[in-house]
Amino acid sequence: MLTLGVETSCDETSVAVVDDQMRILSNVIISQIDTHKQYGGVVPEIAARQHITNILPVLDEALRKAQIKVTDLDQVAATTHPGLPGAVMVGRVFGYSLAGALKVPFAAVNHLHGHIASLKLSNPNLRPPMLCLLVSGGHTLLYLVNADWTTELLVTTTDDAIGEAFDKVARVLGMPYPGGPQIAHRADMTTEFTPFISKFPKENFSYSGLKTAVLNYVNHERQLEHALNISQICANFQYCAVAQLVTKCQALLKKYQIKTLGICGGVAANQYLREQFSKLCAKLNVKLFLPKPELCGDNAAMIAAAALLGIK
Ligand code: AMP
Ligand code: MG
């Protein structure tokens, strides 16, 4: 059985073919980063238009790489929400129409469930129950994933997402979009940490206060015409951004007595975050699962996988 995955919720156009053993036969991704870079962030209208231009060539390439014909498909799965409205609509309508033309079932997939599925695609031996931390440009969420792949949202952010904070801090420091990898690259982790912020809301994640604290610090230093120590700013920001994730996960792993933790989404590529969670999980005797680096960002293989797992 072959599932076609379709993903257009933000600035990646992606089509993938995944079989019923969750093997990826192809996972073609066209990123629009170079287009949006010049505006300092994703421009929704441009993203939607580029998806329209890219979707058919990406489908052709995905079928060619998987060495199948479009009529070999047994199911089509597309991201239907959440996402930039115009962008997500392109893949949704495309997938729905293709399924109709082929007379095969259409699966509507929640993009966030796709990120959770990227963990299973990368680690076939992963078995829930688990806690799952989803850290991306638009979301900072902690889920309880039950043995049957039903999910319960435990924690969200009261304001900004963690990736958004990375991107905004990078922008004020003059680094190009997307800023997460730039900050990670510049952070000098041998420095002493002087946290920008020490208090976070108890029940949720929060990144707006941290972002503002860094921006205020940078503006203040610039007004005084002090030279900025970029490596130290990046390190201290990254420290604060990751510390609240670690604290919350530690508390909830204990509360739910769960011995498996998954971390997914674009920010899961961050090396410092990975190191901190490796230490935490070793201390608590918890198994840590991460996606392969190429499956951290948005891609259609994870959308097909979410449909196959029936994540709800
Ligand atoms: P996504 O929303 O899942 O497509 O992920 C994109 C987000 O991940 C953007 O906000 C990036 O800045 C962020 N990101 C990507 N790589 C890293 C990294 N190494 N460290 C921190 N953030 C990252
Ligand atoms: Mg995403």
Coordinates of C-alpha atoms and ligand atoms in Angstrom, one line a residue:
M1 CA 0.0 0.0 0.0
L2 CA 1.4 3.4 -1.0
T3 CA 0.5 6.7 0.6
L4 CA 1.3 10.0 -1.1
G5 CA 2.0 12.8 1.4
V6 CA 1.5 16.5 0.6
E7 CA 2.8 19.4 2.7
T8 CA 2.4 23.2 1.8
S9 CA 1.5 24.7 5.2
C10 CA 4.3 27.3 5.3
D11 CA 7.3 27.8 3.0
E12 CA 8.2 24.3 2.0
T13 CA 6.5 22.6 -1.0
S14 CA 6.9 18.8 -0.4
V15 CA 5.5 15.6 -1.8
A16 CA 6.5 12.1 -0.6
V17 CA 5.7 8.5 -1.1
V18 CA 5.7 6.2 1.9
D19 CA 4.8 2.5 2.0
D20 CA 2.8 0.7 4.7
Q21 CA 5.9 -0.4 6.5
M22 CA 6.6 3.4 6.8
R23 CA 9.6 3.2 4.5
I24 CA 10.2 6.5 2.6
L25 CA 10.4 5.8 -1.1
S26 CA 10.8 9.5 -1.9
N27 CA 10.5 12.8 0.0
V28 CA 11.0 15.8 -2.3
I29 CA 11.2 19.2 -0.6
I30 CA 11.5 22.6 -2.4
S31 CA 12.3 25.3 0.2
Q32 CA 11.4 28.9 -0.5
I33 CA 13.8 30.3 2.1
D34 CA 15.9 32.2 -0.5
T35 CA 12.8 34.0 -1.7
H36 CA 11.6 35.0 1.8
K37 CA 15.1 35.8 3.1
Q38 CA 15.0 39.2 1.4
Y39 CA 11.9 40.2 3.4
G40 CA 13.3 38.9 6.7
G41 CA 10.5 36.4 7.1
V42 CA 7.8 34.4 5.2
V43 CA 5.5 36.5 3.1
P44 CA 2.2 34.5 3.0
E45 CA 0.9 35.6 -0.4
I46 CA 4.3 34.8 -2.1
A47 CA 4.4 31.4 -0.3
A48 CA 1.0 30.4 -1.7
R49 CA 1.8 31.5 -5.2
Q50 CA 5.1 29.5 -5.2
H51 CA 3.3 26.4 -3.9
I52 CA 1.0 26.6 -7.0
T53 CA 4.1 26.9 -9.3
N54 CA 6.0 24.1 -7.5
I55 CA 3.5 21.5 -6.6
L56 CA 3.2 19.6 -10.0
P57 CA 7.0 19.4 -10.6
V58 CA 7.5 18.2 -7.0
L59 CA 4.8 15.5 -7.5
D60 CA 6.5 14.4 -10.7
E61 CA 9.9 14.2 -9.0
A62 CA 8.5 12.3 -6.0
L63 CA 6.9 9.7 -8.3
R64 CA 10.0 9.4 -10.4
K65 CA 12.3 8.9 -7.3
A66 CA 9.9 6.3 -5.9
Q67 CA 9.8 4.6 -9.3
I68 CA 6.0 4.4 -9.3
K69 CA 3.1 5.7 -11.4
V70 CA 0.5 8.0 -10.0
T71 CA -2.1 5.2 -10.5
D72 CA -0.1 3.0 -8.1
L73 CA -1.1 5.2 -5.2
D74 CA -3.6 3.8 -2.6
Q75 CA -4.1 6.9 -0.5
V76 CA -3.4 10.6 -0.5
A77 CA -2.7 12.5 2.7
A78 CA -2.3 16.3 2.9
T79 CA -1.8 18.9 5.7
T80 CA -5.1 20.6 6.1
H81 CA -4.3 22.7 9.2
P82 CA -2.7 24.6 10.9
G83 CA -0.7 26.7 8.5
L84 CA -0.7 30.0 6.5
P85 CA -4.3 29.9 5.1
G86 CA -3.4 30.5 1.4
A87 CA -0.4 28.2 1.5
V88 CA -2.1 25.3 3.2
M89 CA -5.1 25.5 0.9
V90 CA -2.9 24.8 -2.2
G91 CA -1.8 21.3 -0.9
R92 CA -5.2 20.6 0.6
V93 CA -7.1 21.2 -2.6
F94 CA -4.4 19.6 -4.7
G95 CA -4.4 16.4 -2.5
Y96 CA -8.2 16.2 -2.3
S97 CA -8.6 16.6 -6.1
L98 CA -5.9 14.1 -6.8
A99 CA -7.5 11.5 -4.5
G100 CA -10.9 12.2 -6.1
A101 CA -9.4 11.7 -9.6
L102 CA -7.7 8.5 -8.6
K103 CA -10.7 7.3 -6.6
V104 CA -8.6 6.6 -3.5
P105 CA -9.2 7.8 0.1
F106 CA -8.1 11.2 1.2
A107 CA -6.6 11.7 4.7
A108 CA -6.8 15.2 6.3
V109 CA -3.7 15.6 8.4
N110 CA -2.9 18.0 11.3
H111 CA 0.5 19.3 10.5
L112 CA 1.5 19.0 14.2
H113 CA 0.7 15.3 14.1
G114 CA 3.0 15.1 11.2
H115 CA 5.9 16.4 13.3
I116 CA 5.1 13.7 15.9
A117 CA 5.1 11.1 13.2
S118 CA 8.6 12.2 12.1
L119 CA 9.8 10.5 15.3
K120 CA 8.4 7.1 14.3
L121 CA 9.8 7.5 10.7
S122 CA 13.2 8.1 12.2
N123 CA 13.0 5.5 14.9
P124 CA 11.0 2.4 13.9
N125 CA 11.4 0.9 17.4
L126 CA 9.6 3.9 19.1
R127 CA 6.5 2.9 21.0
P128 CA 4.3 5.3 22.8
P129 CA 3.2 6.2 25.5
M130 CA 5.6 9.1 25.4
L131 CA 5.8 12.8 26.2
C132 CA 6.4 14.7 23.0
L133 CA 7.9 18.2 22.8
L134 CA 7.2 20.0 19.5
V135 CA 9.5 23.0 19.0
S136 CA 9.2 24.9 15.8
G137 CA 8.8 28.4 14.2
G138 CA 5.1 28.5 15.0
H139 CA 4.7 26.2 18.0
T140 CA 6.0 25.2 21.4
L141 CA 3.9 22.3 22.6
L142 CA 4.2 19.4 25.0
Y143 CA 1.9 16.4 24.2
L144 CA 1.1 13.2 26.0
V145 CA 1.0 10.6 23.2
N146 CA -0.9 7.5 24.3
A147 CA -0.2 3.9 23.2
D148 CA -2.8 4.1 20.4
W149 CA -1.3 7.4 19.1
T150 CA -4.1 9.6 20.4
T151 CA -2.6 12.8 21.8
E152 CA -3.4 15.1 24.7
L153 CA -2.0 18.7 24.7
L154 CA -0.4 19.3 28.2
V155 CA 1.5 22.6 27.7
T156 CA 1.5 25.4 25.1
T157 CA 3.1 28.8 24.9
T158 CA 1.3 31.9 26.3
D159 CA 2.8 34.1 23.6
D160 CA 5.6 33.5 21.0
A161 CA 6.9 30.2 19.8
I162 CA 10.5 29.3 20.5
G163 CA 11.6 29.3 16.8
E164 CA 10.0 32.7 16.4
A165 CA 12.1 34.0 19.3
F166 CA 15.3 32.6 17.7
D167 CA 14.4 34.3 14.5
K168 CA 13.5 37.7 16.0
V169 CA 16.7 37.8 18.2
A170 CA 18.8 36.9 15.2
R171 CA 17.1 39.7 13.2
V172 CA 18.0 42.4 15.7
L173 CA 21.6 41.1 15.7
G174 CA 21.6 41.5 11.9
M175 CA 21.6 37.8 11.0
P176 CA 19.6 36.5 8.0
Y177 CA 16.3 34.5 8.2
P178 CA 15.9 31.8 9.5
G179 CA 17.9 32.9 12.5
G180 CA 17.8 29.7 14.6
P181 CA 20.8 28.0 13.0
Q182 CA 22.7 31.3 12.9
I183 CA 22.3 31.8 16.7
A184 CA 23.3 28.2 17.3
H185 CA 26.4 28.7 15.2
R186 CA 27.4 32.0 16.9
A187 CA 26.7 30.9 20.5
D188 CA 29.8 30.5 22.5
M189 CA 28.8 27.9 24.9
T190 CA 32.0 28.0 26.9
T191 CA 30.9 31.4 28.5
E192 CA 29.3 31.8 31.9
F193 CA 25.6 32.2 31.5
T194 CA 24.0 35.4 32.7
P195 CA 20.3 34.7 32.0
F196 CA 18.3 37.5 30.4
I197 CA 15.3 36.4 32.3
S198 CA 14.8 34.2 35.4
K199 CA 11.1 33.9 35.8
F200 CA 8.7 32.0 33.5
P201 CA 5.0 31.4 33.8
K202 CA 4.5 28.2 35.9
E203 CA 1.8 26.5 33.7
N204 CA 3.0 27.3 30.2
F205 CA 6.0 28.2 28.0
S206 CA 6.7 31.8 27.3
Y207 CA 9.1 33.4 24.8
S208 CA 7.9 37.0 24.4
G209 CA 9.4 38.2 27.7
L210 CA 12.8 36.6 26.8
K211 CA 12.7 38.1 23.3
T212 CA 11.9 41.6 24.7
A213 CA 14.7 41.3 27.4
V214 CA 17.3 40.5 24.7
L215 CA 16.0 43.3 22.4
N216 CA 16.1 45.8 25.3
Y217 CA 19.6 44.8 26.3
V218 CA 20.8 45.1 22.7
N219 CA 19.2 48.5 22.2
H220 CA 20.5 49.8 25.6
E221 CA 24.1 48.7 24.7
R222 CA 23.8 50.3 21.3
Q223 CA 22.7 53.6 22.8
L224 CA 25.7 53.6 25.0
E225 CA 27.8 52.7 21.9
H226 CA 29.2 49.6 23.6
A227 CA 30.5 46.9 21.3
L228 CA 28.1 43.8 21.4
N229 CA 29.5 40.5 22.4
I230 CA 27.4 38.5 19.9
S231 CA 28.6 35.1 20.9
Q232 CA 27.7 35.7 24.5
I233 CA 24.3 37.2 23.7
C234 CA 23.5 34.2 21.5
A235 CA 24.7 31.7 24.2
N236 CA 22.7 33.4 27.0
F237 CA 19.6 33.6 24.9
Q238 CA 19.9 29.9 23.9
Y239 CA 20.5 29.0 27.5
C240 CA 17.2 30.7 28.6
A241 CA 15.3 29.4 25.7
V242 CA 16.2 25.8 26.4
A243 CA 16.2 25.9 30.2
Q244 CA 12.4 26.4 30.5
L245 CA 11.8 23.4 28.1
V246 CA 14.1 21.2 30.2
T247 CA 12.5 22.2 33.5
K248 CA 8.9 21.6 32.3
C249 CA 9.7 18.3 30.7
Q250 CA 11.5 17.1 33.8
A251 CA 8.4 17.9 36.0
L252 CA 6.0 16.2 33.6
L253 CA 8.1 13.1 33.0
K254 CA 8.0 12.7 36.8
K255 CA 4.3 13.5 37.1
Y256 CA 3.2 11.0 34.4
Q257 CA 5.9 8.4 35.2
I258 CA 6.7 8.2 31.5
K259 CA 10.1 6.8 30.4
T260 CA 10.0 7.9 26.8
L261 CA 10.5 11.5 25.5
G262 CA 10.3 12.6 21.8
I263 CA 11.4 16.0 20.6
C264 CA 10.4 17.2 17.1
G265 CA 10.1 20.3 14.9
G266 CA 12.6 22.6 13.3
V267 CA 14.2 23.7 16.6
A268 CA 14.9 20.0 17.5
A269 CA 17.9 20.4 15.1
N270 CA 19.5 22.6 17.8
Q271 CA 22.7 20.9 19.1
Y272 CA 22.7 22.6 22.5
L273 CA 19.0 21.6 23.0
R274 CA 19.9 18.0 22.1
E275 CA 22.8 17.9 24.6
Q276 CA 20.7 19.3 27.4
F277 CA 18.0 16.8 26.9
S278 CA 20.5 13.9 26.5
K279 CA 21.8 14.9 30.0
L280 CA 18.3 15.1 31.5
C281 CA 17.2 11.8 30.0
A282 CA 20.4 10.0 31.2
K283 CA 19.7 11.4 34.7
L284 CA 16.1 10.3 34.7
N285 CA 16.7 7.0 32.9
V286 CA 14.3 8.1 30.1
K287 CA 14.7 7.1 26.5
L288 CA 15.1 10.1 24.2
F289 CA 14.0 10.0 20.6
L290 CA 14.8 12.7 18.0
P291 CA 14.0 12.9 14.3
K292 CA 16.8 12.5 11.7
P293 CA 18.0 16.0 10.9
E294 CA 16.4 16.0 7.4
L295 CA 13.0 15.1 9.0
C296 CA 13.1 17.9 11.6
G297 CA 11.9 20.6 9.2
D298 CA 8.6 20.5 7.3
N299 CA 8.3 17.6 4.9
A300 CA 5.6 15.4 3.3
A301 CA 6.9 12.0 4.5
M302 CA 5.9 12.9 8.0
I303 CA 2.4 13.8 6.8
A304 CA 2.0 10.4 5.1
A305 CA 3.3 8.8 8.2
A306 CA 0.8 10.6 10.5
A307 CA -2.0 9.3 8.2
L308 CA -0.6 5.7 8.4
L309 CA -0.3 5.9 12.2
G310 CA -3.7 7.4 12.6
I311 CA -2.5 10.1 15.0
K312 CA -5.5 11.9 16.6
Ligands
AMP1 P1 9.7 24.6 11.4 O1 8.7 25.7 11.9 O2 9.4 23.3 12.0 O3 9.7 24.6 9.9 O4 11.1 25.0 11.9 C1 11.7 26.3 11.5 C2 12.2 27.0 12.8 O5 13.3 26.2 13.4 C3 12.7 28.4 12.5 O6 12.2 29.2 13.5 C4 14.3 28.2 12.7 O7 14.9 29.3 13.1 C5 14.3 27.1 13.7 N1 15.6 26.3 13.7 C6 16.1 25.6 12.7 N2 17.3 25.1 13.0 C7 17.6 25.5 14.2 C8 18.7 25.4 15.1 N3 19.8 24.7 14.8 N4 18.6 26.0 16.3 C9 17.5 26.7 16.7 N5 16.5 26.9 15.9 C10 16.5 26.3 14.7
MG2 MG 6.4 22.7 11.0

